[in-house]
Amino acid sequence: MAEHSPRRFTPQAQEALASPVIRQNFRGAMDYLRKARSNAFSDPVEADAVLAKAEAVRRRCLSQLPALLETLEQRCTANGIQVHWAETPAEANAIIRALCQREDAKLVAKGKSMVSEEIGLNKHLAGLGIDCRETDMGEFIVQLDGDRPSHIIMPAIHKNKDEISATFEQHLPDFEATRDVDQLIAAGRQALREKFQAAEVGLTGVNFAVAETGTLCLVENEGNGRMCSTIPRVHIAVTGIEKVVEQLSDIAPLYSALTRSATGQAITTYFNMVSSPRRPGEWDGPEEVHLVLLDNGRSQAFADDELRQTLQCIRCGACMNHCPVYGRIGGHAYGTVYPGPIGKIISPHLLGLDDAGELPTASSLCGACGEVCPVGIPIPALLQRLRVEAKHGASAGHPPLKGQGAKANRLEALAMKGFAWLARHPRCYRAGTWLARRLAPFYPRRLGAWGQCRVTPKPAPKPLSQLLKEQRRV
């Protein structure tokens, strides 16, 4: 599969738009997920109450983030969970690599973890001869294909049943082609079963980390997260620093908002709570539990009161499911781990505006993403803020973002300054509009990329000020 990059967003989006298979696969999936979410929040009064509570929890916990992280470390350590801090993906990979090498691990069974995608863990461990095997069914399918996830909760959503059957036929022994979903799932589970038993290390993500009790919460539907966190001798949980919440009671509203927004479920099949390694007398569970907390640009977002709202995200994917841009081009076109609206506001912090500065412009600003966000992230407003930051230097009182002003264009800036000058000098402005009307017949028929889907503008025969004067005379 070709390597995608956020720097090549436009040609990648054009390529996706030209694929009828991608458009059909995403159209059907998005329609299904949107209907499921709508049914899950059928009572608007109850929905408003749940979502308001979830938003309030995330805001409160983020406002205390440094203190809560210290408390989380203390509680986890007291429970026997070893806590590791990583500022960059390289540091996180080094920590996990050292733990795997200490165990002489050849196989790591990995549950769903977007942070592990963020740090490129599979590729890193593969370079050391360690097989990091995906056990989430969607992740398993894309890994077999050498593909990448295209959705944060449904990684293989860009594939249809025929494509998945072809993948299994190519990689799984004795598999017979089928379009039956149950048979496809059964074949995948059978192939994964032995991996759980053989893995020396299990790795998962974390949906919520509770500071009050030192508990790591994992939300899933397949049971693979539970097996990754209980069967291997060592369990490594990796997550971003923003996932910490203050109290165990904070989990209920977040859990309700997450599952209903993501898949339309009132509750998922599994909800795992990891509070310690196996204790004396217990029959199962890992002998060691490690928690890796990753920053990777999150502190930059946290330092700004407005951009901090980005960290409220609970990774439900609802903004993607309702985005008209994502629904047409899919996830790969963005060239980032986190696609869609949430990816457009978080990737600039992780990668810098020089790499991801084009993504905030990939939006019609229709507002659908902000309306369906269960924790009230004002995504359209943050997109506009990042557009400004990508074009200009840091304003007074704000530290520069990574890649600040990387998308500045001298010609564009000169044009805007020229317009600003004209707008402040009425006589020159009137002379300019008079000249623009006279030159209208000579306007080029094509205005580059801007004109591909737009009609060339034609100046009105008379300016508004003249029309008003004529109206007053009548």
Tab-separated table of C-alpha atoms in Angstrom:
chain	number	residue	atom	x	y	z
A	1	MET	CA	0.000	0.000	0.000
A	2	ALA	CA	1.290	3.478	-0.884
A	3	GLU	CA	2.543	5.563	2.025
A	4	HIS	CA	0.144	8.393	2.798
A	5	SER	CA	1.178	11.747	4.220
A	6	PRO	CA	-0.771	14.776	5.491
A	7	ARG	CA	1.439	16.897	3.233
A	8	ARG	CA	-0.207	15.185	0.221
A	9	PHE	CA	-3.779	15.541	1.421
A	10	THR	CA	-5.163	17.110	-1.764
A	11	PRO	CA	-3.942	14.480	-4.287
A	12	GLN	CA	-4.816	11.703	-1.838
A	13	ALA	CA	-8.350	13.090	-1.470
A	14	GLN	CA	-8.706	13.325	-5.247
A	15	GLU	CA	-7.585	9.724	-5.581
A	16	ALA	CA	-10.143	8.585	-3.006
A	17	LEU	CA	-12.924	10.528	-4.698
A	18	ALA	CA	-12.128	8.784	-7.951
A	19	SER	CA	-12.676	5.345	-6.356
A	20	PRO	CA	-16.336	4.223	-6.520
A	21	VAL	CA	-15.568	1.301	-4.160
A	22	ILE	CA	-14.271	3.581	-1.393
A	23	ARG	CA	-17.191	5.967	-1.771
A	24	GLN	CA	-19.736	3.138	-1.706
A	25	ASN	CA	-18.129	1.408	1.298
A	26	PHE	CA	-18.007	4.600	3.376
A	27	ARG	CA	-21.449	5.816	2.335
A	28	GLY	CA	-23.080	2.618	3.564
A	29	ALA	CA	-21.077	2.505	6.789
A	30	MET	CA	-21.652	6.160	7.658
A	31	ASP	CA	-25.396	5.883	7.066
A	32	TYR	CA	-25.541	2.883	9.399
A	33	LEU	CA	-23.544	4.531	12.183
A	34	ARG	CA	-25.461	7.794	12.000
A	35	LYS	CA	-28.781	5.991	12.277
A	36	ALA	CA	-27.500	3.887	15.189
A	37	ARG	CA	-26.400	7.002	17.109
A	38	SER	CA	-29.695	8.738	16.404
A	39	ASN	CA	-31.655	5.757	17.764
A	40	ALA	CA	-29.424	5.587	20.852
A	41	PHE	CA	-30.223	9.215	21.699
A	42	SER	CA	-33.929	9.029	20.845
A	43	ASP	CA	-34.951	10.986	23.966
A	44	PRO	CA	-33.559	14.512	23.455
A	45	VAL	CA	-34.017	15.546	27.091
A	46	GLU	CA	-32.182	12.504	28.427
A	47	ALA	CA	-29.518	12.862	25.713
A	48	ASP	CA	-28.859	16.502	26.599
A	49	ALA	CA	-28.457	15.561	30.261
A	50	VAL	CA	-25.971	12.744	29.540
A	51	LEU	CA	-23.889	14.755	27.104
A	52	ALA	CA	-23.822	17.830	29.353
A	53	LYS	CA	-22.602	15.671	32.226
A	54	ALA	CA	-19.924	14.053	30.043
A	55	GLU	CA	-18.694	17.438	28.829
A	56	ALA	CA	-18.583	18.805	32.376
A	57	VAL	CA	-16.526	15.797	33.537
A	58	ARG	CA	-13.978	16.189	30.769
A	59	ARG	CA	-13.647	19.939	31.348
A	60	ARG	CA	-13.218	19.515	35.103
A	61	CYS	CA	-10.655	16.749	34.783
A	62	LEU	CA	-8.602	18.613	32.174
A	63	SER	CA	-8.561	21.703	34.371
A	64	GLN	CA	-6.766	19.579	37.018
A	65	LEU	CA	-4.687	17.493	34.620
A	66	PRO	CA	-1.194	17.915	36.163
A	67	ALA	CA	-2.431	17.136	39.686
A	68	LEU	CA	-4.545	14.200	38.499
A	69	LEU	CA	-1.589	12.663	36.658
A	70	GLU	CA	0.480	12.797	39.845
A	71	THR	CA	-2.349	11.187	41.797
A	72	LEU	CA	-2.781	8.515	39.128
A	73	GLU	CA	0.894	7.610	39.312
A	74	GLN	CA	0.764	7.392	43.115
A	75	ARG	CA	-2.351	5.192	43.147
A	76	CYS	CA	-1.143	2.929	40.344
A	77	THR	CA	2.237	2.485	42.019
A	78	ALA	CA	0.554	1.659	45.308
A	79	ASN	CA	-1.536	-0.951	43.457
A	80	GLY	CA	1.549	-2.545	41.920
A	81	ILE	CA	1.199	-1.004	38.435
A	82	GLN	CA	4.504	0.359	37.153
A	83	VAL	CA	4.114	3.798	35.540
A	84	HIS	CA	6.355	5.083	32.741
A	85	TRP	CA	6.390	8.580	31.200
A	86	ALA	CA	7.141	9.225	27.533
A	87	GLU	CA	7.404	12.682	25.991
A	88	THR	CA	7.803	11.451	22.412
A	89	PRO	CA	6.841	8.379	20.354
A	90	ALA	CA	10.520	7.369	20.338
A	91	GLU	CA	10.583	7.335	24.144
A	92	ALA	CA	7.353	5.310	24.317
A	93	ASN	CA	8.722	2.769	21.840
A	94	ALA	CA	11.977	2.519	23.793
A	95	ILE	CA	10.086	1.776	27.025
A	96	ILE	CA	7.924	-0.912	25.429
A	97	ARG	CA	10.894	-2.368	23.548
A	98	ALA	CA	12.899	-2.694	26.762
A	99	LEU	CA	10.029	-4.460	28.512
A	100	CYS	CA	9.588	-6.891	25.594
A	101	GLN	CA	13.305	-7.623	25.344
A	102	ARG	CA	13.518	-8.235	29.086
A	103	GLU	CA	10.821	-10.903	28.626
A	104	ASP	CA	12.659	-12.222	25.543
A	105	ALA	CA	9.321	-11.782	23.794
A	106	LYS	CA	8.851	-12.960	20.222
A	107	LEU	CA	5.107	-12.324	20.112
A	108	VAL	CA	3.036	-9.441	21.501
A	109	ALA	CA	-0.774	-9.785	21.468
A	110	LYS	CA	-2.141	-6.281	20.973
A	111	GLY	CA	-5.646	-5.069	21.657
A	112	LYS	CA	-7.025	-1.920	20.077
A	113	SER	CA	-4.857	1.100	20.800
A	114	MET	CA	-4.773	4.274	18.724
A	115	VAL	CA	-1.760	5.511	20.706
A	116	SER	CA	0.203	2.434	19.603
A	117	GLU	CA	-0.665	3.438	16.024
A	118	GLU	CA	0.435	6.978	16.848
A	119	ILE	CA	3.909	5.830	17.913
A	120	GLY	CA	4.288	3.276	15.087
A	121	LEU	CA	4.769	0.432	17.557
A	122	ASN	CA	4.161	-2.495	15.191
A	123	LYS	CA	6.798	-1.352	12.733
A	124	HIS	CA	9.246	-0.554	15.528
A	125	LEU	CA	8.949	-3.997	17.133
A	126	ALA	CA	8.993	-5.754	13.760
A	127	GLY	CA	12.409	-4.224	13.152
A	128	LEU	CA	13.598	-6.035	16.272
A	129	GLY	CA	12.160	-9.365	15.232
A	130	ILE	CA	9.144	-9.098	17.557
A	131	ASP	CA	5.745	-9.893	16.027
A	132	CYS	CA	3.180	-7.420	17.368
A	133	ARG	CA	-0.054	-9.165	16.384
A	134	GLU	CA	-3.299	-7.195	16.196
A	135	THR	CA	-6.216	-9.012	17.852
A	136	ASP	CA	-9.034	-6.522	17.265
A	137	MET	CA	-10.808	-8.014	14.233
A	138	GLY	CA	-10.678	-4.843	12.161
A	139	GLU	CA	-7.030	-4.198	13.022
A	140	PHE	CA	-6.256	-7.881	12.321
A	141	ILE	CA	-7.723	-7.586	8.811
A	142	VAL	CA	-5.807	-4.432	7.871
A	143	GLN	CA	-2.590	-5.874	9.352
A	144	LEU	CA	-2.912	-8.988	7.182
A	145	ASP	CA	-3.211	-6.726	4.141
A	146	GLY	CA	-0.310	-4.482	5.135
A	147	ASP	CA	-2.960	-1.763	5.213
A	148	ARG	CA	-3.717	0.954	7.778
A	149	PRO	CA	-6.857	1.732	9.820
A	150	SER	CA	-9.222	4.205	8.195
A	151	HIS	CA	-11.478	4.839	11.223
A	152	ILE	CA	-10.586	5.124	14.902
A	153	ILE	CA	-13.180	2.609	16.122
A	154	MET	CA	-13.769	0.579	12.935
A	155	PRO	CA	-10.322	0.175	11.377
A	156	ALA	CA	-11.422	-1.932	8.375
A	157	ILE	CA	-14.539	0.055	7.571
A	158	HIS	CA	-13.171	0.817	4.106
A	159	LYS	CA	-13.333	-2.880	3.164
A	160	ASN	CA	-16.427	-4.821	2.109
A	161	LYS	CA	-17.168	-8.519	2.681
A	162	ASP	CA	-15.673	-9.604	-0.646
A	163	GLU	CA	-12.407	-7.816	0.073
A	164	ILE	CA	-12.160	-9.309	3.580
A	165	SER	CA	-12.868	-12.782	2.240
A	166	ALA	CA	-10.119	-12.332	-0.348
A	167	THR	CA	-7.703	-11.238	2.398
A	168	PHE	CA	-8.488	-14.295	4.541
A	169	GLU	CA	-8.227	-16.587	1.528
A	170	GLN	CA	-4.744	-15.238	0.873
A	171	HIS	CA	-3.440	-15.377	4.447
A	172	LEU	CA	-5.396	-17.968	6.475
A	173	PRO	CA	-4.767	-21.688	5.820
A	174	ASP	CA	-7.775	-23.788	4.781
A	175	PHE	CA	-10.068	-20.759	4.543
A	176	GLU	CA	-12.817	-21.058	1.951
A	177	ALA	CA	-14.151	-17.872	0.398
A	178	THR	CA	-17.475	-16.678	1.824
A	179	ARG	CA	-19.614	-13.548	2.113
A	180	ASP	CA	-21.185	-14.750	5.364
A	181	VAL	CA	-20.179	-12.328	8.131
A	182	ASP	CA	-20.445	-14.913	10.916
A	183	GLN	CA	-18.152	-17.292	9.054
A	184	LEU	CA	-15.653	-14.515	8.381
A	185	ILE	CA	-15.577	-13.543	12.060
A	186	ALA	CA	-15.267	-17.176	13.164
A	187	ALA	CA	-12.308	-17.728	10.828
A	188	GLY	CA	-10.555	-14.633	12.161
A	189	ARG	CA	-11.120	-15.630	15.791
A	190	GLN	CA	-9.847	-19.128	15.179
A	191	ALA	CA	-6.640	-17.713	13.703
A	192	LEU	CA	-6.185	-15.398	16.674
A	193	ARG	CA	-6.945	-17.925	19.413
A	194	GLU	CA	-3.466	-19.426	19.516
A	195	LYS	CA	-1.834	-15.988	19.518
A	196	PHE	CA	-3.255	-15.159	22.941
A	197	GLN	CA	-1.841	-18.382	24.363
A	198	ALA	CA	1.588	-17.967	22.803
A	199	ALA	CA	2.195	-14.258	23.459
A	200	GLU	CA	4.713	-13.379	26.166
A	201	VAL	CA	3.391	-9.789	26.374
A	202	GLY	CA	-0.101	-8.339	25.999
A	203	LEU	CA	-0.614	-4.693	25.048
A	204	THR	CA	-3.787	-2.608	25.137
A	205	GLY	CA	-4.914	0.988	25.082
A	206	VAL	CA	-6.804	2.741	27.880
A	207	ASN	CA	-10.126	4.525	27.482
A	208	PHE	CA	-10.129	6.102	30.946
A	209	ALA	CA	-7.511	6.118	33.727
A	210	VAL	CA	-9.032	6.805	37.144
A	211	ALA	CA	-6.758	8.855	39.422
A	212	GLU	CA	-8.825	8.185	42.560
A	213	THR	CA	-8.306	4.429	42.464
A	214	GLY	CA	-5.447	3.881	40.011
A	215	THR	CA	-7.768	1.930	37.698
A	216	LEU	CA	-7.320	1.502	33.938
A	217	CYS	CA	-10.625	1.145	32.061
A	218	LEU	CA	-10.874	-0.567	28.686
A	219	VAL	CA	-14.017	-0.505	26.534
A	220	GLU	CA	-14.432	-3.184	23.846
A	221	ASN	CA	-16.845	-5.589	22.158
A	222	GLU	CA	-14.762	-8.606	21.154
A	223	GLY	CA	-13.111	-9.796	24.358
A	224	ASN	CA	-9.670	-9.524	22.805
A	225	GLY	CA	-8.765	-6.652	25.119
A	226	ARG	CA	-9.575	-8.798	28.126
A	227	MET	CA	-7.506	-11.675	26.790
A	228	CYS	CA	-4.546	-9.400	25.975
A	229	SER	CA	-4.676	-7.951	29.478
A	230	THR	CA	-5.068	-11.242	31.372
A	231	ILE	CA	-3.426	-14.176	29.556
A	232	PRO	CA	0.185	-13.050	28.847
A	233	ARG	CA	2.529	-12.784	31.839
A	234	VAL	CA	3.088	-9.059	31.250
A	235	HIS	CA	0.411	-6.498	30.378
A	236	ILE	CA	1.455	-3.110	28.964
A	237	ALA	CA	-1.196	-0.380	28.721
A	238	VAL	CA	-0.311	2.665	26.635
A	239	THR	CA	-2.348	5.870	26.480
A	240	GLY	CA	-2.198	9.644	26.132
A	241	ILE	CA	-1.909	11.799	29.229
A	242	GLU	CA	-5.326	13.380	28.620
A	243	LYS	CA	-7.260	10.163	29.374
A	244	VAL	CA	-7.070	10.589	33.153
A	245	VAL	CA	-10.301	11.297	35.080
A	246	GLU	CA	-10.637	12.281	38.699
A	247	GLN	CA	-13.071	9.784	40.216
A	248	LEU	CA	-14.545	6.372	39.526
A	249	SER	CA	-17.985	8.005	39.444
A	250	ASP	CA	-16.845	10.059	36.430
A	251	ILE	CA	-16.784	6.919	34.315
A	252	ALA	CA	-20.556	6.308	34.089
A	253	PRO	CA	-21.523	9.417	32.047
A	254	LEU	CA	-18.416	9.127	29.851
A	255	TYR	CA	-19.058	5.443	29.186
A	256	SER	CA	-22.688	6.107	28.265
A	257	ALA	CA	-21.751	8.984	25.954
A	258	LEU	CA	-18.928	6.980	24.353
A	259	THR	CA	-20.753	3.772	23.463
A	260	ARG	CA	-23.920	5.437	22.232
A	261	SER	CA	-22.002	7.993	20.148
A	262	ALA	CA	-19.625	5.412	18.689
A	263	THR	CA	-21.798	2.441	17.724
A	264	GLY	CA	-25.248	3.240	19.052
A	265	GLN	CA	-24.886	0.675	21.842
A	266	ALA	CA	-26.278	1.312	25.315
A	267	ILE	CA	-23.353	-0.677	26.673
A	268	THR	CA	-20.490	-2.628	25.132
A	269	THR	CA	-20.022	-6.383	25.491
A	270	TYR	CA	-16.926	-5.961	27.672
A	271	PHE	CA	-15.882	-3.261	30.128
A	272	ASN	CA	-12.525	-4.095	31.736
A	273	MET	CA	-11.126	-2.474	34.873
A	274	VAL	CA	-7.456	-3.182	35.593
A	275	SER	CA	-6.361	-2.101	39.058
A	276	SER	CA	-3.329	-4.296	39.781
A	277	PRO	CA	-1.287	-7.311	38.664
A	278	ARG	CA	-2.370	-10.765	39.777
A	279	ARG	CA	-2.489	-10.968	43.558
A	280	PRO	CA	-1.564	-13.968	45.748
A	281	GLY	CA	-4.337	-16.548	45.596
A	282	GLU	CA	-5.781	-15.298	42.285
A	283	TRP	CA	-5.889	-17.850	39.457
A	284	ASP	CA	-5.473	-15.572	36.447
A	285	GLY	CA	-4.242	-12.179	35.392
A	286	PRO	CA	-0.803	-10.822	34.457
A	287	GLU	CA	2.079	-10.965	36.902
A	288	GLU	CA	3.167	-7.470	35.853
A	289	VAL	CA	1.179	-4.440	34.666
A	290	HIS	CA	2.867	-1.405	33.136
A	291	LEU	CA	1.253	1.915	32.207
A	292	VAL	CA	2.960	4.080	29.571
A	293	LEU	CA	1.715	7.692	29.557
A	294	LEU	CA	2.480	9.584	26.330
A	295	ASP	CA	2.611	13.350	25.817
A	296	ASN	CA	3.567	13.802	22.118
A	297	GLY	CA	2.268	17.363	21.701
A	298	ARG	CA	-0.632	17.128	24.131
A	299	SER	CA	1.059	19.553	26.537
A	300	GLN	CA	1.103	22.131	23.736
A	301	ALA	CA	-2.681	21.872	23.378
A	302	PHE	CA	-3.123	21.887	27.155
A	303	ALA	CA	-1.174	25.162	27.519
A	304	ASP	CA	-3.763	27.091	25.477
A	305	ASP	CA	-7.187	27.566	27.070
A	306	GLU	CA	-9.037	27.331	23.741
A	307	LEU	CA	-6.990	24.558	22.115
A	308	ARG	CA	-7.137	22.539	25.354
A	309	GLN	CA	-10.697	21.591	24.411
A	310	THR	CA	-9.156	19.284	21.805
A	311	LEU	CA	-8.080	17.010	24.658
A	312	GLN	CA	-11.692	16.499	25.784
A	313	CYS	CA	-12.058	13.890	23.015
A	314	ILE	CA	-13.092	10.386	24.122
A	315	ARG	CA	-12.397	8.833	20.685
A	316	CYS	CA	-15.973	7.859	19.798
A	317	GLY	CA	-15.638	8.752	16.104
A	318	ALA	CA	-19.071	10.446	15.916
A	319	CYS	CA	-17.565	13.558	14.298
A	320	MET	CA	-16.119	11.381	11.530
A	321	ASN	CA	-19.394	9.545	10.975
A	322	HIS	CA	-21.222	12.836	10.411
A	323	CYS	CA	-18.537	14.662	8.414
A	324	PRO	CA	-19.428	15.202	4.720
A	325	VAL	CA	-15.727	15.335	3.818
A	326	TYR	CA	-14.707	12.146	5.660
A	327	GLY	CA	-17.794	10.330	4.344
A	328	ARG	CA	-16.623	10.883	0.777
A	329	ILE	CA	-12.862	10.445	0.960
A	330	GLY	CA	-12.472	7.996	3.884
A	331	GLY	CA	-9.651	7.946	6.394
A	332	HIS	CA	-6.507	7.173	4.405
A	333	ALA	CA	-6.609	10.412	2.425
A	334	TYR	CA	-5.735	12.415	5.552
A	335	GLY	CA	-2.391	10.623	5.880
A	336	THR	CA	-2.607	10.681	9.689
A	337	VAL	CA	-3.425	8.175	12.447
A	338	TYR	CA	-6.445	10.256	13.487
A	339	PRO	CA	-8.537	11.142	10.389
A	340	GLY	CA	-11.692	13.216	10.058
A	341	PRO	CA	-12.616	16.290	12.099
A	342	ILE	CA	-10.902	15.177	15.322
A	343	GLY	CA	-7.767	14.362	13.348
A	344	LYS	CA	-7.784	17.815	11.815
A	345	ILE	CA	-7.588	19.476	15.225
A	346	ILE	CA	-5.306	17.025	17.059
A	347	SER	CA	-2.798	16.149	14.318
A	348	PRO	CA	-1.339	19.692	14.156
A	349	HIS	CA	-0.297	19.249	17.816
A	350	LEU	CA	1.166	15.777	17.267
A	351	LEU	CA	2.893	16.451	13.934
A	352	GLY	CA	3.193	20.228	13.742
A	353	LEU	CA	1.481	22.738	11.451
A	354	ASP	CA	4.255	22.367	8.886
A	355	ASP	CA	3.185	18.739	8.294
A	356	ALA	CA	-0.525	18.874	9.151
A	357	GLY	CA	-1.329	22.554	8.497
A	358	GLU	CA	-3.410	21.786	5.409
A	359	LEU	CA	-5.827	19.526	7.261
A	360	PRO	CA	-7.797	22.277	9.081
A	361	THR	CA	-8.759	23.648	5.657
A	362	ALA	CA	-10.350	20.312	4.663
A	363	SER	CA	-13.696	21.293	6.096
A	364	SER	CA	-16.851	22.980	4.869
A	365	LEU	CA	-17.402	24.285	8.446
A	366	CYS	CA	-20.962	22.952	8.270
A	367	GLY	CA	-20.843	22.372	12.031
A	368	ALA	CA	-22.103	18.764	12.039
A	369	CYS	CA	-18.987	17.535	13.874
A	370	GLY	CA	-19.463	20.057	16.680
A	371	GLU	CA	-23.187	19.250	17.010
A	372	VAL	CA	-22.670	15.510	17.516
A	373	CYS	CA	-19.556	15.663	19.709
A	374	PRO	CA	-20.606	14.040	23.013
A	375	VAL	CA	-18.197	16.147	25.049
A	376	GLY	CA	-18.909	19.508	23.435
A	377	ILE	CA	-15.661	20.139	21.558
A	378	PRO	CA	-16.206	23.244	19.356
A	379	ILE	CA	-14.460	21.628	16.386
A	380	PRO	CA	-15.411	24.274	13.759
A	381	ALA	CA	-14.069	27.069	15.975
A	382	LEU	CA	-10.833	25.166	16.610
A	383	LEU	CA	-10.426	24.536	12.876
A	384	GLN	CA	-10.671	28.266	12.226
A	385	ARG	CA	-8.179	28.977	15.008
A	386	LEU	CA	-5.676	26.502	13.545
A	387	ARG	CA	-6.123	28.010	10.081
A	388	VAL	CA	-5.052	31.353	11.537
A	389	GLU	CA	-2.115	29.805	13.414
A	390	ALA	CA	-0.914	28.080	10.233
A	391	LYS	CA	-0.880	31.388	8.337
A	392	HIS	CA	0.383	33.834	10.956
A	393	GLY	CA	2.906	34.185	13.749
A	394	ALA	CA	1.903	33.629	17.364
A	395	SER	CA	-0.229	36.383	18.873
A	396	ALA	CA	0.823	38.177	22.038
A	397	GLY	CA	0.515	36.047	25.151
A	398	HIS	CA	0.396	32.759	23.223
A	399	PRO	CA	3.484	30.557	22.837
A	400	PRO	CA	4.056	29.534	19.195
A	401	LEU	CA	2.646	26.176	18.134
A	402	LYS	CA	4.864	23.601	16.508
A	403	GLY	CA	5.187	24.747	12.880
A	404	GLN	CA	3.582	28.121	13.648
A	405	GLY	CA	2.983	30.131	10.425
A	406	ALA	CA	4.236	27.307	8.197
A	407	LYS	CA	1.466	27.831	5.628
A	408	ALA	CA	2.000	31.601	5.279
A	409	ASN	CA	1.854	32.780	1.673
A	410	ARG	CA	3.462	36.128	0.772
A	411	LEU	CA	1.236	36.759	-2.246
A	412	GLU	CA	-1.881	35.966	-0.253
A	413	ALA	CA	-0.750	38.170	2.608
A	414	LEU	CA	0.037	41.022	0.209
A	415	ALA	CA	-3.405	40.698	-1.392
A	416	MET	CA	-5.148	40.836	1.987
A	417	LYS	CA	-3.113	43.860	3.049
A	418	GLY	CA	-4.006	45.549	-0.226
A	419	PHE	CA	-7.694	44.883	0.320
A	420	ALA	CA	-7.451	46.146	3.900
A	421	TRP	CA	-5.867	49.382	2.656
A	422	LEU	CA	-8.557	49.851	0.011
A	423	ALA	CA	-11.304	49.235	2.541
A	424	ARG	CA	-9.943	52.091	4.670
A	425	HIS	CA	-9.770	54.541	1.744
A	426	PRO	CA	-13.274	54.948	0.209
A	427	ARG	CA	-12.215	56.930	-2.858
A	428	CYS	CA	-9.587	54.402	-3.845
A	429	TYR	CA	-12.035	51.571	-3.117
A	430	ARG	CA	-14.632	53.112	-5.429
A	431	ALA	CA	-11.990	53.613	-8.110
A	432	GLY	CA	-10.923	50.002	-7.724
A	433	THR	CA	-14.446	48.607	-8.061
A	434	TRP	CA	-15.049	50.889	-11.071
A	435	LEU	CA	-11.934	49.480	-12.708
A	436	ALA	CA	-12.928	45.890	-11.807
A	437	ARG	CA	-16.288	46.348	-13.567
A	438	ARG	CA	-14.635	47.715	-16.682
A	439	LEU	CA	-12.177	44.811	-16.816
A	440	ALA	CA	-14.848	42.132	-16.284
A	441	PRO	CA	-14.911	41.031	-19.981
A	442	PHE	CA	-11.223	40.210	-19.726
A	443	TYR	CA	-11.430	37.976	-16.651
A	444	PRO	CA	-9.904	34.518	-17.294
A	445	ARG	CA	-12.457	31.761	-17.775
A	446	ARG	CA	-10.562	29.417	-15.494
A	447	LEU	CA	-9.311	30.492	-12.068
A	448	GLY	CA	-7.143	27.509	-11.239
A	449	ALA	CA	-8.199	25.003	-8.572
A	450	TRP	CA	-10.582	27.532	-7.011
A	451	GLY	CA	-12.629	27.623	-10.199
A	452	GLN	CA	-12.914	23.867	-10.731
A	453	CYS	CA	-16.297	23.754	-9.011
A	454	ARG	CA	-17.209	27.443	-9.048
A	455	VAL	CA	-18.525	29.903	-11.643
A	456	THR	CA	-16.205	32.812	-12.415
A	457	PRO	CA	-17.574	35.797	-10.463
A	458	LYS	CA	-18.951	38.752	-12.396
A	459	PRO	CA	-19.023	42.242	-10.829
A	460	ALA	CA	-22.456	43.756	-10.527
A	461	PRO	CA	-23.156	46.462	-13.160
A	462	LYS	CA	-23.673	49.000	-10.386
A	463	PRO	CA	-22.166	49.104	-6.866
A	464	LEU	CA	-24.466	48.834	-3.863
A	465	SER	CA	-23.816	52.443	-2.825
A	466	GLN	CA	-25.052	53.685	-6.216
A	467	LEU	CA	-28.130	51.470	-6.069
A	468	LEU	CA	-28.992	52.876	-2.643
A	469	LYS	CA	-28.612	56.450	-3.888
A	470	GLU	CA	-30.892	55.721	-6.828
A	471	GLN	CA	-33.436	54.123	-4.526
A	472	ARG	CA	-33.521	57.188	-2.272
A	473	ARG	CA	-34.226	59.436	-5.263
A	474	VAL	CA	-37.321	57.435	-6.211
